[in-house]
Amino acid sequence: MGNFLVWVIWIVAALACLGTGMAVVGFTNPFYSALSLIGNLASLAVLYLLASAEFVAAAQILVYAGAVMVMFLFVIAYLGGRADAPWAGGGRWLQLAALVAGAALLVEVVVALLLKAGGRLSDEAAVSGSFGSPAEIGKLFLTDHLLAFEITSIVLLVAAVGGVVLGMRSDAEGERS
Amino acid sequence: MLGPGVPWYLAVSGVLFAIGATGVLLRRSPLIVLLSLEIMLNASNLALVGFSRLLGAVDGQVFAIGVMAVAAAEVTVGLGLIVAFARRDMELDVDALTELRG
């Protein structure tokens, strides 16, 4: 019975995830697209939870749906939410090519992945109760993945400086040496 | 493992990645291209979490957190670029943005 409930929650979350993903691509108004992406991130967090990745789910909600999407919505509001055409410019051939490329990628990723490796993906390792807890992830970050952790901090610093430089007033350009 | 197995996670991840890639190819607004890029990053995160569950190793989740941090940095720079475009009264259309210092 509990397993059935988990299946129902998983299917609802997966369908919500794919539906909101298509909505992000389909809406003409960028504001609606960003709101759909927030729903997408929330339903993905549910999937993470069911894969026993609690800390990743929490970080997803806090960092992504919280901070990053608020920044997105601010910028969209600053730009006045200009609507653009729903499809790419450049005529019907480019649109068709984009759709064909997307469909080809879909077939490649899903069919190739699951048909070639489906049999070997079904026996999951048994995990303990602390799997995916902040303590385990923090321990790995400070031992095996220390270099990646430090480099990530440099990347964030560079991005912050770059955001400030890009956002500078253009009339101050002559004063920068 | 309660509920669907890892192949289901990978299937959702693949479909989501294809949706995001289609959005990047199809849309003209740089804002929506960025949002579609976020969809692709999240699809790869879902695959990472699924494989992490399959192998019983937390390293995949560590990698997913790293992807999140890099995505936040990328959004910062991308939105800064879009604001700079808008401030110079350029058209917000990835097909029209063909010049640096235009």
Short mmCIF file of C-alpha atoms in Angstrom, two decimals:
data_model
loop_
_atom_site.label_atom_id
_atom_site.label_comp_id
_atom_site.label_asym_id
_atom_site.label_seq_id
_atom_site.Cartn_x
_atom_site.Cartn_y
_atom_site.Cartn_z
CA MET A 1 0.00 0.00 0.00
CA GLY A 2 2.82 2.39 0.87
CA ASN A 3 4.57 1.40 -2.33
CA PHE A 4 1.43 2.17 -4.35
CA LEU A 5 1.26 5.62 -2.77
CA VAL A 6 4.91 6.25 -3.65
CA TRP A 7 4.21 5.25 -7.26
CA VAL A 8 1.26 7.67 -7.43
CA ILE A 9 3.32 10.54 -6.00
CA TRP A 10 6.21 9.74 -8.35
CA ILE A 11 4.00 9.65 -11.45
CA VAL A 12 2.27 12.91 -10.51
CA ALA A 13 5.65 14.57 -9.90
CA ALA A 14 7.11 13.24 -13.16
CA LEU A 15 4.11 14.36 -15.22
CA ALA A 16 4.16 17.77 -13.53
CA CYS A 17 7.87 18.02 -14.24
CA LEU A 18 7.48 17.24 -17.96
CA GLY A 19 4.35 19.39 -18.30
CA THR A 20 5.93 22.44 -16.71
CA GLY A 21 9.05 21.86 -18.79
CA MET A 22 7.00 22.02 -21.98
CA ALA A 23 5.19 25.06 -20.60
CA VAL A 24 8.52 26.87 -20.13
CA VAL A 25 9.31 26.34 -23.80
CA GLY A 26 5.78 27.00 -24.99
CA PHE A 27 4.69 30.19 -23.23
CA THR A 28 5.14 33.41 -25.17
CA ASN A 29 5.36 35.50 -22.01
CA PRO A 30 8.75 35.07 -20.27
CA PHE A 31 7.12 35.73 -16.91
CA TYR A 32 4.85 32.70 -17.28
CA SER A 33 7.84 30.68 -18.45
CA ALA A 34 9.78 31.56 -15.31
CA LEU A 35 6.81 30.67 -13.10
CA SER A 36 6.54 27.33 -14.93
CA LEU A 37 10.21 26.72 -14.28
CA ILE A 38 9.60 27.23 -10.55
CA GLY A 39 6.96 24.49 -10.72
CA ASN A 40 9.41 22.35 -12.67
CA LEU A 41 12.07 22.76 -9.97
CA ALA A 42 9.59 21.93 -7.22
CA SER A 43 8.41 18.72 -8.91
CA LEU A 44 12.04 17.73 -9.52
CA ALA A 45 12.69 18.21 -5.81
CA VAL A 46 9.94 15.65 -5.12
CA LEU A 47 11.68 13.19 -7.45
CA TYR A 48 14.98 13.81 -5.64
CA LEU A 49 13.30 13.08 -2.33
CA LEU A 50 11.95 9.76 -3.63
CA ALA A 51 15.49 8.87 -4.76
CA SER A 52 16.62 9.52 -1.16
CA ALA A 53 18.54 12.69 -2.00
CA GLU A 54 17.12 14.84 0.76
CA PHE A 55 19.85 17.45 0.89
CA VAL A 56 19.87 17.95 -2.87
CA ALA A 57 16.08 18.42 -2.79
CA ALA A 58 16.35 21.01 -0.02
CA ALA A 59 19.15 22.84 -1.83
CA GLN A 60 17.10 22.73 -5.03
CA ILE A 61 14.17 24.48 -3.33
CA LEU A 62 16.31 26.99 -1.41
CA VAL A 63 18.93 27.88 -3.99
CA TYR A 64 17.13 27.33 -7.27
CA ALA A 65 13.43 27.93 -6.73
CA GLY A 66 14.28 30.56 -4.14
CA ALA A 67 17.32 32.63 -5.01
CA VAL A 68 17.96 32.02 -8.71
CA MET A 69 14.34 32.25 -9.81
CA VAL A 70 13.73 35.39 -7.77
CA MET A 71 16.65 36.96 -9.64
CA PHE A 72 15.14 35.77 -12.92
CA LEU A 73 11.73 37.23 -12.10
CA PHE A 74 13.34 40.54 -11.06
CA VAL A 75 15.15 40.80 -14.39
CA ILE A 76 12.02 39.89 -16.35
CA ALA A 77 10.07 42.52 -14.44
CA TYR A 78 12.88 45.04 -15.07
CA LEU A 79 12.69 44.37 -18.79
CA GLY A 80 8.94 44.88 -18.68
CA GLY A 81 8.26 41.26 -19.58
CA ARG A 82 8.53 41.81 -23.30
CA ALA A 83 6.83 38.95 -25.07
CA ASP A 84 8.68 37.48 -28.01
CA ALA A 85 7.54 35.23 -30.82
CA PRO A 86 6.93 31.70 -29.63
CA TRP A 87 9.06 30.16 -32.39
CA ALA A 88 12.52 30.84 -33.69
CA GLY A 89 13.06 33.39 -36.42
CA GLY A 90 14.43 32.37 -39.76
CA GLY A 91 11.46 30.73 -41.35
CA ARG A 92 9.79 27.37 -41.18
CA TRP A 93 12.87 25.33 -42.08
CA LEU A 94 14.76 26.40 -38.98
CA GLN A 95 11.76 25.67 -36.78
CA LEU A 96 11.40 22.25 -38.37
CA ALA A 97 15.11 21.58 -37.97
CA ALA A 98 14.96 22.55 -34.30
CA LEU A 99 12.03 20.24 -33.68
CA VAL A 100 13.68 17.38 -35.56
CA ALA A 101 16.90 17.88 -33.60
CA GLY A 102 14.97 17.85 -30.34
CA ALA A 103 13.10 14.69 -31.32
CA ALA A 104 16.35 13.01 -32.40
CA LEU A 105 17.92 13.86 -29.07
CA LEU A 106 14.86 12.48 -27.29
CA VAL A 107 15.10 9.19 -29.18
CA GLU A 108 18.84 8.99 -28.65
CA VAL A 109 18.81 9.72 -24.95
CA VAL A 110 15.76 7.74 -23.91
CA VAL A 111 15.69 4.78 -26.28
CA ALA A 112 19.42 4.25 -26.53
CA LEU A 113 19.95 4.69 -22.81
CA LEU A 114 17.15 2.47 -21.66
CA LEU A 115 17.28 -0.24 -24.31
CA LYS A 116 21.04 -0.62 -24.20
CA ALA A 117 21.49 -0.38 -20.46
CA GLY A 118 18.01 -1.09 -19.10
CA GLY A 119 18.84 -4.56 -17.83
CA ARG A 120 21.83 -3.40 -15.83
CA LEU A 121 20.05 -0.45 -14.23
CA SER A 122 17.47 -2.37 -12.24
CA ASP A 123 19.48 -3.66 -9.28
CA GLU A 124 20.03 -0.74 -6.97
CA ALA A 125 22.52 -0.88 -4.19
CA ALA A 126 21.11 -1.02 -0.70
CA VAL A 127 21.59 2.29 1.07
CA SER A 128 21.68 3.14 4.71
CA GLY A 129 19.44 5.63 6.46
CA SER A 130 22.06 8.38 6.33
CA PHE A 131 22.40 8.18 2.53
CA GLY A 132 22.12 11.66 1.05
CA SER A 133 22.19 13.42 4.40
CA PRO A 134 24.01 16.77 4.71
CA ALA A 135 26.63 15.14 6.91
CA GLU A 136 27.64 12.61 4.25
CA ILE A 137 27.68 15.18 1.48
CA GLY A 138 29.68 17.63 3.58
CA LYS A 139 32.18 14.92 4.47
CA LEU A 140 32.70 14.10 0.78
CA PHE A 141 33.01 17.79 -0.09
CA LEU A 142 35.80 18.24 2.43
CA THR A 143 37.71 15.05 1.60
CA ASP A 144 37.39 13.54 -1.89
CA HIS A 145 35.98 16.57 -3.67
CA LEU A 146 37.86 19.34 -1.88
CA LEU A 147 39.45 20.71 -5.06
CA ALA A 148 36.09 20.92 -6.85
CA PHE A 149 34.63 22.63 -3.77
CA GLU A 150 37.33 25.31 -3.75
CA ILE A 151 37.22 25.83 -7.51
CA THR A 152 33.44 26.28 -7.29
CA SER A 153 33.99 29.13 -4.84
CA ILE A 154 36.35 30.80 -7.33
CA VAL A 155 33.77 30.32 -10.10
CA LEU A 156 31.11 31.98 -7.94
CA LEU A 157 33.44 34.90 -7.15
CA VAL A 158 34.26 35.40 -10.84
CA ALA A 159 30.56 35.29 -11.70
CA ALA A 160 29.72 37.87 -9.02
CA VAL A 161 32.47 40.21 -10.30
CA GLY A 162 31.32 39.61 -13.88
CA GLY A 163 27.72 40.43 -12.96
CA VAL A 164 28.84 43.71 -11.38
CA VAL A 165 31.00 44.61 -14.39
CA LEU A 166 28.20 43.81 -16.84
CA GLY A 167 25.72 45.82 -14.78
CA MET A 168 27.91 48.93 -14.60
CA ARG A 169 26.49 52.12 -16.04
CA SER A 170 27.62 52.55 -19.60
CA ASP A 171 28.52 56.23 -19.06
CA ALA A 172 31.24 55.11 -16.62
CA GLU A 173 32.98 53.12 -19.32
CA GLY A 174 35.53 55.78 -20.09
CA GLU A 175 36.67 55.91 -16.48
CA ARG A 176 37.70 52.26 -16.36
CA SER A 177 41.32 51.69 -17.28
CA MET B 1 13.73 1.05 -3.24
CA LEU B 2 10.13 2.16 -2.95
CA GLY B 3 8.43 3.33 -6.10
CA PRO B 4 9.87 3.33 -9.62
CA GLY B 5 13.39 2.14 -10.27
CA VAL B 6 16.34 4.06 -11.64
CA PRO B 7 15.46 3.54 -15.36
CA TRP B 8 12.30 5.59 -14.82
CA TYR B 9 14.34 8.44 -13.37
CA LEU B 10 16.66 8.29 -16.36
CA ALA B 11 13.72 8.28 -18.78
CA VAL B 12 12.26 11.43 -17.21
CA SER B 13 15.73 12.97 -17.21
CA GLY B 14 16.20 12.22 -20.92
CA VAL B 15 12.80 13.58 -21.94
CA LEU B 16 13.39 16.72 -19.88
CA PHE B 17 16.81 17.23 -21.44
CA ALA B 18 15.29 16.95 -24.92
CA ILE B 19 12.58 19.49 -23.98
CA GLY B 20 15.22 21.92 -22.77
CA ALA B 21 17.38 21.46 -25.86
CA THR B 22 14.36 22.04 -28.09
CA GLY B 23 13.64 25.23 -26.18
CA VAL B 24 17.21 26.47 -26.66
CA LEU B 25 17.01 25.77 -30.39
CA LEU B 26 13.49 27.06 -30.93
CA ARG B 27 13.08 30.24 -28.92
CA ARG B 28 14.35 33.69 -29.82
CA SER B 29 14.22 35.47 -26.47
CA PRO B 30 17.53 35.13 -24.60
CA LEU B 31 15.53 34.95 -21.37
CA ILE B 32 13.73 31.82 -22.49
CA VAL B 33 16.94 30.36 -23.86
CA LEU B 34 18.42 30.75 -20.37
CA LEU B 35 15.36 29.15 -18.78
CA SER B 36 15.58 26.23 -21.21
CA LEU B 37 19.26 25.89 -20.34
CA GLU B 38 18.24 25.58 -16.69
CA ILE B 39 15.87 22.77 -17.69
CA MET B 40 18.76 20.93 -19.35
CA LEU B 41 20.98 21.37 -16.29
CA ASN B 42 18.23 20.07 -14.03
CA ALA B 43 17.68 17.06 -16.27
CA SER B 44 21.34 16.16 -15.94
CA ASN B 45 21.04 16.68 -12.18
CA LEU B 46 18.17 14.20 -12.11
CA ALA B 47 20.31 11.65 -13.96
CA LEU B 48 23.15 12.24 -11.51
CA VAL B 49 20.86 11.69 -8.53
CA GLY B 50 19.41 8.56 -10.15
CA PHE B 51 22.83 7.06 -10.81
CA SER B 52 23.90 8.01 -7.32
CA ARG B 53 20.96 5.99 -5.99
CA LEU B 54 21.80 3.08 -8.33
CA LEU B 55 25.40 2.84 -7.17
CA GLY B 56 24.71 3.66 -3.54
CA ALA B 57 27.39 6.36 -3.65
CA VAL B 58 26.79 9.93 -2.53
CA ASP B 59 29.33 11.31 -5.01
CA GLY B 60 26.59 11.81 -7.62
CA GLN B 61 24.69 14.08 -5.25
CA VAL B 62 27.87 16.03 -4.50
CA PHE B 63 28.26 16.53 -8.23
CA ALA B 64 24.63 17.66 -8.50
CA ILE B 65 25.23 20.34 -5.85
CA GLY B 66 28.29 21.48 -7.80
CA VAL B 67 26.19 21.71 -10.96
CA MET B 68 23.70 23.87 -9.04
CA ALA B 69 26.43 26.28 -7.94
CA VAL B 70 27.83 26.57 -11.46
CA ALA B 71 24.30 27.09 -12.80
CA ALA B 72 23.77 29.94 -10.35
CA ALA B 73 26.99 31.56 -11.57
CA GLU B 74 25.95 31.08 -15.18
CA VAL B 75 22.54 32.66 -14.55
CA THR B 76 24.24 35.65 -12.92
CA VAL B 77 26.41 36.31 -15.96
CA GLY B 78 23.61 35.55 -18.43
CA LEU B 79 21.13 37.90 -16.77
CA GLY B 80 23.85 40.55 -16.52
CA LEU B 81 24.36 40.27 -20.27
CA ILE B 82 20.63 40.51 -20.95
CA VAL B 83 20.32 43.60 -18.74
CA ALA B 84 23.30 45.14 -20.56
CA PHE B 85 21.59 44.43 -23.91
CA ALA B 86 18.36 45.99 -22.70
CA ARG B 87 20.15 49.05 -21.35
CA ARG B 88 21.73 49.68 -24.75
CA ASP B 89 18.28 49.42 -26.38
CA MET B 90 19.26 46.35 -28.34
CA GLU B 91 16.61 44.01 -29.60
CA LEU B 92 16.20 41.01 -27.29
CA ASP B 93 16.45 38.41 -30.04
CA VAL B 94 19.24 35.84 -30.19
CA ASP B 95 19.13 35.98 -33.99
CA ALA B 96 19.68 39.74 -33.96
CA LEU B 97 22.47 39.73 -31.36
CA THR B 98 25.34 39.12 -33.75
CA GLU B 99 27.80 41.87 -32.79
CA LEU B 100 30.03 42.60 -29.85
CA ARG B 101 30.27 46.35 -29.12
CA GLY B 102 27.49 46.83 -31.67
#
